[in-house]
């Protein structure tokens, strides 16, 4: 008699009811469990059963619905593979500690273990109600007029339409007897409850009240699409995201944000509204609405609470429709003062005194895409900006607008090319010239010659490290003596993720980590390494925000001579480290990891290690901490 309970304990509730309902034999279940044990990546037993084709999605649904009153929501999530067992345990712990008895579902949402949308979806699966989105459905206004909207708000529901067997009504909680009664009072016994997000119900009620919905279909309602599009952009700004990805997929429209260099999931929408959102964005950036099969680009200027936002938009034609990526430019809040970009005191002082404060010469910031080099250029501009100097830029595009300087956005579409702009730039009598990027011989030549004629030039380059930048310049058909006499410094840079201060804890480097760093235990004496455990604030990544890591190569006498002697990059590096106190990117990263700012993982993942780093105590002395 005890057998069903034994099955439940060993394999979970869903497996147990599948056996009970006769969809699955105990033998097949046991076999699937043996397979599950052998998997290298853990998978819920339900997934394994599905892959073995022992059961179908439909059978799972049927069984759960038949037993819906006996299911517990938490274990359902775990068994379906939406959350991990330990997440559920953590939620139970929080529930125990909290004074107000919160529902386990609410806690899971608060802790970011699951999105509210996913929760509602699973609830609908568990309870057997259809999940609907009233905002994007056609609402029968005749039904809506049968009660004051206050009534709908009080009982958390909204009538959708008449169906064959009754009236379809969306509830945020269709198991709440009070709410059901509230609906029955108006619409009688024949109601068909469905489940919807509370937010979606409230929004729809408000929109109808405002009279925005006198048209039959809400899906075509321009106001709600405009609102939705604006909400996406504003949420991204509030999250501090750098990019917004809007991706059409077979069954949904997925929206993700890039934050601190990593994509995070924001929301899913029903695929039906993809076209409307795409069209709306095309209108906003003046792209061709009719064209859906070719890639397009554009720019949106958007007012967000008084702050002018600037977005660069790209439409990319995929097999499921157009994928849209918007990059948020010109976020003034992100512009850092020079002493806050993450350079250690000694390096910062050299960078100012021996590079930026020199009357003329080329300063190059180099690194791959996304390494933060553009932000550093802006921090330098901001440092140099004053009423006594004239600063002029040629950028593609302008990413931050800085007061008091003349910025030009390159626009090849109207033939405002880089070449054309650089030809005019020196005639503008500037003191400081900012060339967005050295991309070819021509721009390199302009930079060097502007410096020769007494200008200060700031520019970026796309190379791995600082020596690599020099070597690339040397290969660009420019005389070595011109480079050695004009380039004053090359800064290589990367961004590393910072440890979340809310969940950081001490970390003792493992022997394996030490080995990968090129160290033995005594080399890191005095280090204070940390790691983030993961919490709701950092979305369980253990990281929050980013910090710059730098390699500053000052072209002093010794380095200049090595260039003139056409030394190899290996030789130039060795000389710079020995005689010019060059701290490599890898070494700067190690010092930051040893102060508990970032992790060893980040250092190993992001930074090139071209030679064995010096010991932590030596490095700390060199950088001045
Ligand atoms: Zn955290």
Short mmCIF file of C-alpha atoms in Angstrom, two decimals, residues 92-434:
data_model
loop_
_atom_site.label_atom_id
_atom_site.label_comp_id
_atom_site.label_asym_id
_atom_site.label_seq_id
_atom_site.Cartn_x
_atom_site.Cartn_y
_atom_site.Cartn_z
CA UNK A 92 11.45 27.98 2.27
CA UNK A 93 14.06 29.36 4.66
CA UNK A 94 13.04 32.92 3.82
CA UNK A 95 9.39 31.98 4.25
CA UNK A 96 10.12 30.56 7.68
CA UNK A 97 11.96 33.70 8.75
CA UNK A 98 9.46 36.21 7.37
CA UNK A 99 6.77 37.47 9.68
CA UNK A 100 4.11 37.97 7.04
CA UNK A 101 3.38 34.52 5.66
CA UNK A 102 4.32 35.09 2.06
CA UNK A 103 3.43 32.64 -0.66
CA UNK A 104 6.37 30.57 -1.86
CA UNK A 105 5.71 31.83 -5.40
CA UNK A 106 6.07 35.46 -4.34
CA UNK A 107 9.39 34.72 -2.65
CA UNK A 108 10.71 32.94 -5.72
CA UNK A 109 9.93 36.04 -7.79
CA UNK A 110 11.45 38.44 -5.27
CA UNK A 111 14.66 36.45 -5.23
CA UNK A 112 14.79 36.40 -9.02
CA UNK A 113 14.72 32.61 -9.09
CA UNK A 114 11.84 32.73 -11.53
CA UNK A 115 10.07 35.50 -13.45
CA UNK A 116 6.48 36.44 -12.65
CA UNK A 117 5.57 35.47 -16.17
CA UNK A 118 7.07 31.99 -15.79
CA UNK A 119 5.32 31.57 -12.46
CA UNK A 120 1.97 32.39 -13.99
CA UNK A 121 2.68 30.04 -16.88
CA UNK A 122 3.50 27.16 -14.57
CA UNK A 123 0.53 27.96 -12.37
CA UNK A 124 -1.66 27.74 -15.42
CA UNK A 125 -0.11 24.38 -16.23
CA UNK A 126 -0.58 23.16 -12.69
CA UNK A 127 -4.07 24.48 -12.24
CA UNK A 128 -5.22 23.71 -15.73
CA UNK A 129 -6.35 27.23 -16.57
CA UNK A 130 -5.43 28.90 -19.82
CA UNK A 131 -2.76 31.56 -19.52
CA UNK A 132 -3.72 34.72 -21.40
CA UNK A 133 -2.47 38.26 -21.88
CA UNK A 134 -5.50 40.60 -21.73
CA UNK A 135 -3.42 43.55 -22.96
CA UNK A 136 -3.06 41.91 -26.32
CA UNK A 137 -6.52 40.39 -26.63
CA UNK A 138 -9.73 41.67 -28.06
CA UNK A 139 -11.89 42.70 -25.11
CA UNK A 140 -15.68 42.64 -25.44
CA UNK A 141 -16.54 46.15 -24.27
CA UNK A 142 -20.18 45.22 -23.85
CA UNK A 143 -19.17 42.72 -21.15
CA UNK A 144 -16.81 45.26 -19.63
CA UNK A 145 -19.64 47.77 -19.27
CA UNK A 146 -21.69 45.38 -17.10
CA UNK A 147 -19.90 46.40 -13.92
CA UNK A 148 -18.02 49.49 -12.75
CA UNK A 149 -14.30 49.09 -13.32
CA UNK A 150 -13.77 49.48 -9.58
CA UNK A 151 -15.46 46.09 -9.29
CA UNK A 152 -12.92 44.46 -11.58
CA UNK A 153 -10.09 46.07 -9.65
CA UNK A 154 -11.43 44.85 -6.32
CA UNK A 155 -11.81 41.26 -7.46
CA UNK A 156 -8.71 41.17 -9.69
CA UNK A 157 -10.34 40.02 -12.90
CA UNK A 158 -11.42 41.26 -16.30
CA UNK A 159 -14.00 39.75 -18.68
CA UNK A 160 -12.53 38.94 -22.08
CA UNK A 161 -15.21 37.57 -24.38
CA UNK A 162 -18.23 35.29 -24.79
CA UNK A 163 -17.41 31.72 -25.74
CA UNK A 164 -19.57 28.72 -26.53
CA UNK A 165 -19.65 27.41 -22.96
CA UNK A 166 -19.62 30.64 -21.07
CA UNK A 167 -17.74 33.86 -20.55
CA UNK A 168 -13.96 33.83 -20.60
CA UNK A 169 -12.60 35.76 -17.66
CA UNK A 170 -8.98 36.46 -16.74
CA UNK A 171 -8.14 36.20 -13.04
CA UNK A 172 -4.83 36.84 -11.38
CA UNK A 173 -5.71 34.04 -8.94
CA UNK A 174 -8.52 31.80 -10.21
CA UNK A 175 -8.42 29.76 -7.00
CA UNK A 176 -9.49 32.68 -4.83
CA UNK A 177 -13.14 31.95 -3.95
CA UNK A 178 -13.90 35.61 -3.19
CA UNK A 179 -12.76 36.72 -6.64
CA UNK A 180 -14.71 33.93 -8.34
CA UNK A 181 -17.83 34.95 -6.43
CA UNK A 182 -17.26 38.56 -7.47
CA UNK A 183 -17.26 37.50 -11.10
CA UNK A 184 -20.26 35.21 -10.75
CA UNK A 185 -22.33 38.02 -9.26
CA UNK A 186 -22.01 39.91 -12.52
CA UNK A 187 -21.74 37.18 -15.13
CA UNK A 188 -23.64 34.24 -13.59
CA UNK A 189 -22.51 30.68 -13.07
CA UNK A 190 -21.21 30.08 -16.57
CA UNK A 191 -17.76 31.55 -16.38
CA UNK A 192 -14.57 30.11 -17.84
CA UNK A 193 -11.69 31.21 -15.63
CA UNK A 194 -8.27 31.83 -17.17
CA UNK A 195 -5.10 33.04 -15.53
CA UNK A 196 -3.27 36.30 -16.31
CA UNK A 197 -0.61 38.49 -14.77
CA UNK A 198 -2.07 40.89 -12.24
CA UNK A 199 -0.17 43.74 -13.89
CA UNK A 200 -1.67 42.91 -17.26
CA UNK A 201 -5.22 42.88 -15.85
CA UNK A 202 -4.75 46.22 -14.09
CA UNK A 203 -3.19 47.84 -17.16
CA UNK A 204 -6.01 46.71 -19.39
CA UNK A 205 -8.67 47.99 -17.01
CA UNK A 206 -6.95 51.36 -16.84
CA UNK A 207 -6.56 51.61 -20.57
CA UNK A 208 -10.23 50.89 -21.18
CA UNK A 209 -11.12 53.49 -18.55
CA UNK A 210 -9.04 56.07 -20.33
CA UNK A 211 -11.10 55.36 -23.40
CA UNK A 212 -8.05 54.36 -25.34
CA UNK A 213 -9.76 51.14 -26.20
CA UNK A 214 -12.85 52.12 -28.06
CA UNK A 215 -11.35 50.38 -31.06
CA UNK A 216 -12.17 46.72 -31.25
CA UNK A 217 -8.74 45.25 -31.01
CA UNK A 218 -6.15 46.11 -28.45
CA UNK A 219 -3.49 44.35 -30.39
CA UNK A 220 -3.65 47.09 -32.97
CA UNK A 221 -3.84 49.77 -30.33
CA UNK A 222 -0.99 52.11 -31.16
CA UNK A 223 -0.91 53.61 -27.68
CA UNK A 224 -0.18 50.35 -25.95
CA UNK A 225 2.58 49.49 -28.40
CA UNK A 226 4.17 52.89 -27.90
CA UNK A 227 3.88 52.45 -24.16
CA UNK A 228 5.35 48.97 -24.27
CA UNK A 229 8.28 50.05 -26.44
CA UNK A 230 9.02 52.99 -24.17
CA UNK A 231 8.81 50.76 -21.12
CA UNK A 232 11.43 48.41 -22.57
CA UNK A 233 13.83 51.28 -23.23
CA UNK A 234 13.28 52.91 -19.85
CA UNK A 235 13.66 49.65 -17.97
CA UNK A 236 16.99 49.11 -19.73
CA UNK A 237 18.16 52.57 -18.66
CA UNK A 238 17.06 51.96 -15.09
CA UNK A 239 18.84 48.59 -15.03
CA UNK A 240 22.00 50.32 -16.22
CA UNK A 241 22.11 48.15 -19.34
CA UNK A 242 24.36 48.94 -22.30
CA UNK A 243 22.34 47.10 -24.97
CA UNK A 244 18.78 45.89 -25.53
CA UNK A 245 18.21 42.71 -27.53
CA UNK A 246 14.72 42.09 -28.95
CA UNK A 247 14.67 38.62 -30.47
CA UNK A 248 11.82 37.00 -32.35
CA UNK A 249 11.61 33.26 -31.65
CA UNK A 250 9.10 30.64 -32.73
CA UNK A 251 6.89 30.87 -29.66
CA UNK A 252 7.81 34.19 -28.11
CA UNK A 253 9.47 37.55 -28.43
CA UNK A 254 12.45 37.46 -26.11
CA UNK A 255 13.88 40.63 -24.62
CA UNK A 256 17.27 40.66 -22.96
CA UNK A 257 19.57 43.38 -21.62
CA UNK A 258 23.34 43.43 -21.64
CA UNK A 259 24.55 44.55 -18.26
CA UNK A 260 28.15 44.52 -17.08
CA UNK A 261 29.01 42.77 -20.32
CA UNK A 262 26.65 39.84 -19.82
CA UNK A 263 23.17 39.25 -21.27
CA UNK A 264 20.35 38.93 -18.77
CA UNK A 265 16.77 37.94 -19.45
CA UNK A 266 14.27 40.79 -19.07
CA UNK A 267 10.88 39.64 -20.39
CA UNK A 268 9.12 37.47 -22.92
CA UNK A 269 6.18 38.77 -24.90
CA UNK A 270 3.76 36.93 -27.13
CA UNK A 271 5.13 36.63 -30.67
CA UNK A 272 2.08 38.38 -32.15
CA UNK A 273 3.29 41.80 -31.06
CA UNK A 274 6.78 41.42 -32.57
CA UNK A 275 5.77 43.11 -35.81
CA UNK A 276 4.11 46.03 -34.04
CA UNK A 277 7.17 46.67 -31.85
CA UNK A 278 9.50 46.40 -34.83
CA UNK A 279 7.42 48.88 -36.80
CA UNK A 280 7.26 51.26 -33.86
CA UNK A 281 11.05 51.22 -33.50
CA UNK A 282 11.46 51.70 -37.25
CA UNK A 283 9.27 54.78 -37.08
CA UNK A 284 11.28 56.08 -34.14
CA UNK A 285 14.58 55.76 -36.00
CA UNK A 286 13.29 56.60 -39.47
CA UNK A 287 14.09 53.21 -40.97
CA UNK A 288 12.06 51.70 -43.82
CA UNK A 289 8.95 50.05 -42.35
CA UNK A 290 8.10 48.13 -45.50
CA UNK A 291 11.52 46.52 -45.71
CA UNK A 292 11.66 43.34 -43.61
CA UNK A 293 14.09 41.18 -45.51
CA UNK A 294 17.19 43.34 -45.38
CA UNK A 295 19.34 44.49 -42.49
CA UNK A 296 18.84 48.10 -41.49
CA UNK A 297 20.23 50.60 -39.01
CA UNK A 298 19.17 53.84 -37.41
CA UNK A 299 19.32 56.17 -34.47
CA UNK A 300 16.74 57.10 -31.84
CA UNK A 301 16.78 60.22 -29.71
CA UNK A 302 14.58 59.66 -26.74
CA UNK A 303 13.64 61.88 -23.83
CA UNK A 304 13.78 60.06 -20.51
CA UNK A 305 12.73 62.23 -17.61
CA UNK A 306 14.61 65.22 -18.95
CA UNK A 307 17.69 63.20 -19.88
CA UNK A 308 18.30 62.96 -23.62
CA UNK A 309 18.89 59.35 -24.53
CA UNK A 310 20.58 58.33 -27.68
CA UNK A 311 20.18 54.82 -29.07
CA UNK A 312 21.88 53.21 -32.02
CA UNK A 313 19.52 50.63 -33.51
CA UNK A 314 20.25 47.67 -35.76
CA UNK A 315 17.60 45.49 -37.46
CA UNK A 316 18.89 42.12 -38.55
CA UNK A 317 16.71 39.88 -40.72
CA UNK A 318 16.53 36.37 -39.19
CA UNK A 319 14.40 33.38 -40.17
CA UNK A 320 11.88 34.23 -37.43
CA UNK A 321 11.72 37.93 -38.20
CA UNK A 322 13.87 40.93 -37.45
CA UNK A 323 16.19 40.78 -34.45
CA UNK A 324 16.68 44.24 -33.02
CA UNK A 325 19.64 45.42 -31.00
CA UNK A 326 19.72 48.88 -29.48
CA UNK A 327 22.88 50.29 -27.97
CA UNK A 328 22.40 52.99 -25.37
CA UNK A 329 24.80 55.83 -26.06
CA UNK A 330 25.47 59.06 -24.26
CA UNK A 331 24.59 58.01 -20.78
CA UNK A 332 26.15 60.85 -18.84
CA UNK A 333 25.77 59.02 -15.58
CA UNK A 334 28.31 56.54 -16.88
CA UNK A 335 30.99 59.10 -17.61
CA UNK A 336 33.69 58.71 -14.98
CA UNK A 337 36.21 61.22 -13.82
CA UNK A 338 39.75 60.22 -14.68
CA UNK A 339 40.72 59.31 -11.12
CA UNK A 340 37.74 56.98 -10.86
CA UNK A 341 38.35 54.76 -13.88
CA UNK A 342 40.38 52.29 -11.83
CA UNK A 343 44.03 53.25 -12.38
CA UNK A 344 46.21 52.82 -9.32
CA UNK A 345 47.79 56.03 -7.94
CA UNK A 346 51.25 55.62 -9.40
CA UNK A 347 50.00 54.70 -12.84
CA UNK A 348 47.45 57.51 -12.82
CA UNK A 349 50.11 60.03 -11.91
CA UNK A 350 52.38 58.88 -14.74
CA UNK A 351 49.45 58.88 -17.17
CA UNK A 352 48.66 62.48 -16.29
CA UNK A 353 52.17 63.87 -16.02
CA UNK A 354 53.96 61.96 -18.77
CA UNK A 355 51.10 61.69 -21.28
CA UNK A 356 47.97 63.85 -20.93
CA UNK A 357 49.69 66.97 -19.60
CA UNK A 358 52.36 66.98 -22.32
CA UNK A 359 51.80 69.90 -24.75
CA UNK A 360 51.65 67.64 -27.81
CA UNK A 361 51.78 64.03 -28.87
CA UNK A 362 49.56 61.05 -29.55
CA UNK A 363 47.85 59.21 -26.68
CA UNK A 364 46.45 55.84 -27.74
CA UNK A 365 43.92 53.78 -25.79
CA UNK A 366 43.74 50.24 -27.10
CA UNK A 367 41.68 47.11 -26.50
CA UNK A 368 39.05 44.91 -28.11
CA UNK A 369 35.39 45.96 -28.57
CA UNK A 370 33.67 46.37 -25.23
CA UNK A 371 36.89 46.92 -23.30
CA UNK A 372 35.80 50.39 -22.17
CA UNK A 373 38.39 52.28 -24.21
CA UNK A 374 35.87 54.81 -25.53
CA UNK A 375 34.77 55.66 -21.98
CA UNK A 376 38.40 56.18 -21.01
CA UNK A 377 38.88 58.57 -23.94
CA UNK A 378 35.88 60.56 -22.71
CA UNK A 379 37.29 60.62 -19.18
CA UNK A 380 40.52 62.03 -20.64
CA UNK A 381 38.63 64.65 -22.67
CA UNK A 382 36.72 65.66 -19.59
CA UNK A 383 39.99 65.96 -17.67
CA UNK A 384 41.57 68.11 -20.38
CA UNK A 385 38.47 70.21 -21.09
CA UNK A 386 38.74 73.83 -20.01
CA UNK A 387 37.80 77.28 -21.34
CA UNK A 388 41.42 77.81 -22.42
CA UNK A 389 41.60 74.94 -24.90
CA UNK A 390 39.81 74.05 -28.09
CA UNK A 391 38.86 70.38 -28.40
CA UNK A 392 37.47 68.90 -31.59
CA UNK A 393 36.42 65.33 -32.32
CA UNK A 394 35.67 62.99 -35.21
CA UNK A 395 33.78 60.02 -33.84
CA UNK A 396 31.73 57.17 -35.21
CA UNK A 397 29.35 57.76 -33.59
CA UNK A 398 29.44 60.36 -30.80
CA UNK A 399 28.70 58.31 -27.71
CA UNK A 400 28.71 60.92 -24.97
CA UNK A 401 27.98 64.56 -25.44
CA UNK A 402 30.38 66.74 -23.48
CA UNK A 403 29.71 70.41 -22.95
CA UNK A 404 32.21 72.82 -24.42
CA UNK A 405 33.79 70.69 -27.13
CA UNK A 406 33.08 70.37 -30.84
CA UNK A 407 31.98 66.82 -31.56
CA UNK A 408 31.35 65.44 -35.01
CA UNK A 409 29.57 62.17 -35.71
CA UNK A 410 30.85 60.50 -38.86
CA UNK A 411 27.98 59.68 -41.20
CA UNK A 412 28.99 57.83 -44.38
CA UNK A 413 25.31 57.77 -45.49
CA UNK A 414 25.53 61.47 -46.35
CA UNK A 415 29.17 61.16 -47.39
CA UNK A 416 30.48 62.72 -44.20
CA UNK A 417 33.34 60.24 -44.11
CA UNK A 418 36.22 59.89 -41.73
CA UNK A 419 38.67 61.02 -44.39
CA UNK A 420 36.66 64.07 -45.31
CA UNK A 421 36.31 65.06 -41.63
CA UNK A 422 39.97 64.57 -40.81
CA UNK A 423 40.92 66.75 -43.77
CA UNK A 424 38.99 69.63 -42.23
CA UNK A 425 39.74 69.04 -38.60
CA UNK A 426 43.20 70.66 -38.45
CA UNK A 427 41.87 73.81 -40.11
CA UNK A 428 39.63 74.35 -37.09
CA UNK A 429 42.59 75.58 -35.01
CA UNK A 430 42.25 72.94 -32.31
CA UNK A 431 44.56 72.32 -29.35
CA UNK A 432 43.34 68.81 -28.84
CA UNK A 433 42.09 66.48 -31.56
CA UNK A 434 40.11 63.34 -30.79
#
